[in-house]
């Protein structure tokens, strides 16, 4: 069974980061460091912070509660 952290990271990676024009553009558009985006995309042990989730949601005009509903969490 996947951890909640892994479900969140995989969702962000597969649904948003992989569909972005580039890692750099995703970072700029979501007010993130590009290193964070690389970690989301490539680090299987990455633990995403609440602040990172919040920044992504804010950039997408998405309520945190709606974000978690997307993953059925």
Short mmCIF file of C-alpha atoms in Angstrom, two decimals:
data_model
loop_
_atom_site.label_atom_id
_atom_site.label_comp_id
_atom_site.label_asym_id
_atom_site.label_seq_id
_atom_site.Cartn_x
_atom_site.Cartn_y
_atom_site.Cartn_z
CA UNK A 1 0.00 0.00 0.00
CA UNK A 2 1.31 3.42 -0.98
CA UNK A 3 1.90 6.03 1.69
CA UNK A 4 -0.15 9.20 1.60
CA UNK A 5 3.02 11.13 0.81
CA UNK A 6 3.74 8.91 -2.21
CA UNK A 7 0.15 9.25 -3.46
CA UNK A 8 0.44 13.05 -3.32
CA UNK A 9 3.88 13.21 -4.95
CA UNK A 10 2.90 10.77 -7.70
CA UNK A 11 -0.29 12.70 -8.40
CA UNK A 12 1.55 16.01 -8.73
CA UNK A 13 4.27 14.41 -10.84
CA UNK A 14 1.95 12.54 -13.20
CA UNK A 15 -0.89 15.02 -13.52
CA UNK A 16 0.93 18.34 -13.50
CA UNK A 17 4.74 18.26 -13.61
CA UNK A 18 4.96 15.76 -16.47
CA UNK A 19 2.48 17.83 -18.50
CA UNK A 20 4.26 21.14 -17.92
CA UNK A 21 6.29 22.75 -20.68
CA UNK A 22 9.40 22.23 -18.55
CA UNK A 23 10.44 21.69 -14.94
CA UNK A 24 11.67 25.26 -14.89
CA UNK A 25 8.37 26.69 -16.09
CA UNK A 26 6.45 24.60 -13.56
CA UNK A 27 8.73 25.90 -10.80
CA UNK A 28 8.23 29.53 -11.84
CA UNK A 29 4.46 29.19 -12.31
CA UNK A 30 4.06 27.56 -8.89
CA UNK A 31 6.53 29.69 -6.91
CA UNK A 32 8.81 26.71 -6.24
CA UNK A 33 12.53 26.14 -6.40
CA UNK A 34 13.44 24.08 -9.46
CA UNK A 35 15.25 21.65 -7.14
CA UNK A 36 11.88 20.91 -5.49
CA UNK A 37 10.33 20.13 -8.87
CA UNK A 38 13.25 17.83 -9.72
CA UNK A 39 12.73 16.04 -6.41
CA UNK A 40 9.01 15.60 -7.10
CA UNK A 41 9.80 14.20 -10.52
CA UNK A 42 12.83 12.03 -9.79
CA UNK A 43 13.28 11.25 -6.09
CA UNK A 44 11.32 8.16 -5.05
CA UNK A 45 11.99 9.00 -1.39
CA UNK A 46 10.95 12.67 -1.56
CA UNK A 47 8.75 13.84 1.31
CA UNK A 48 6.65 16.74 0.12
CA UNK A 49 6.08 19.57 2.57
CA UNK A 50 2.76 21.14 3.36
CA UNK A 51 4.16 24.50 2.18
CA UNK A 52 4.94 23.01 -1.24
CA UNK A 53 1.44 21.56 -1.52
CA UNK A 54 -0.02 24.91 -0.48
CA UNK A 55 2.04 26.83 -3.08
CA UNK A 56 0.96 24.46 -5.84
CA UNK A 57 -2.69 24.75 -4.83
CA UNK A 58 -2.51 28.54 -4.62
CA UNK A 59 -0.95 28.75 -8.09
CA UNK A 60 -3.73 26.56 -9.45
CA UNK A 61 -6.50 28.41 -7.57
CA UNK A 62 -7.37 25.14 -5.91
CA UNK A 63 -8.57 24.79 -2.33
CA UNK A 64 -6.52 22.38 -0.26
CA UNK A 65 -9.65 20.38 0.50
CA UNK A 66 -10.36 20.02 -3.23
CA UNK A 67 -6.77 18.99 -3.88
CA UNK A 68 -7.03 16.14 -1.38
CA UNK A 69 -10.40 15.11 -2.84
CA UNK A 70 -8.71 14.67 -6.24
CA UNK A 71 -6.75 11.80 -4.71
CA UNK A 72 -9.62 10.58 -2.56
CA UNK A 73 -7.68 11.42 0.63
#
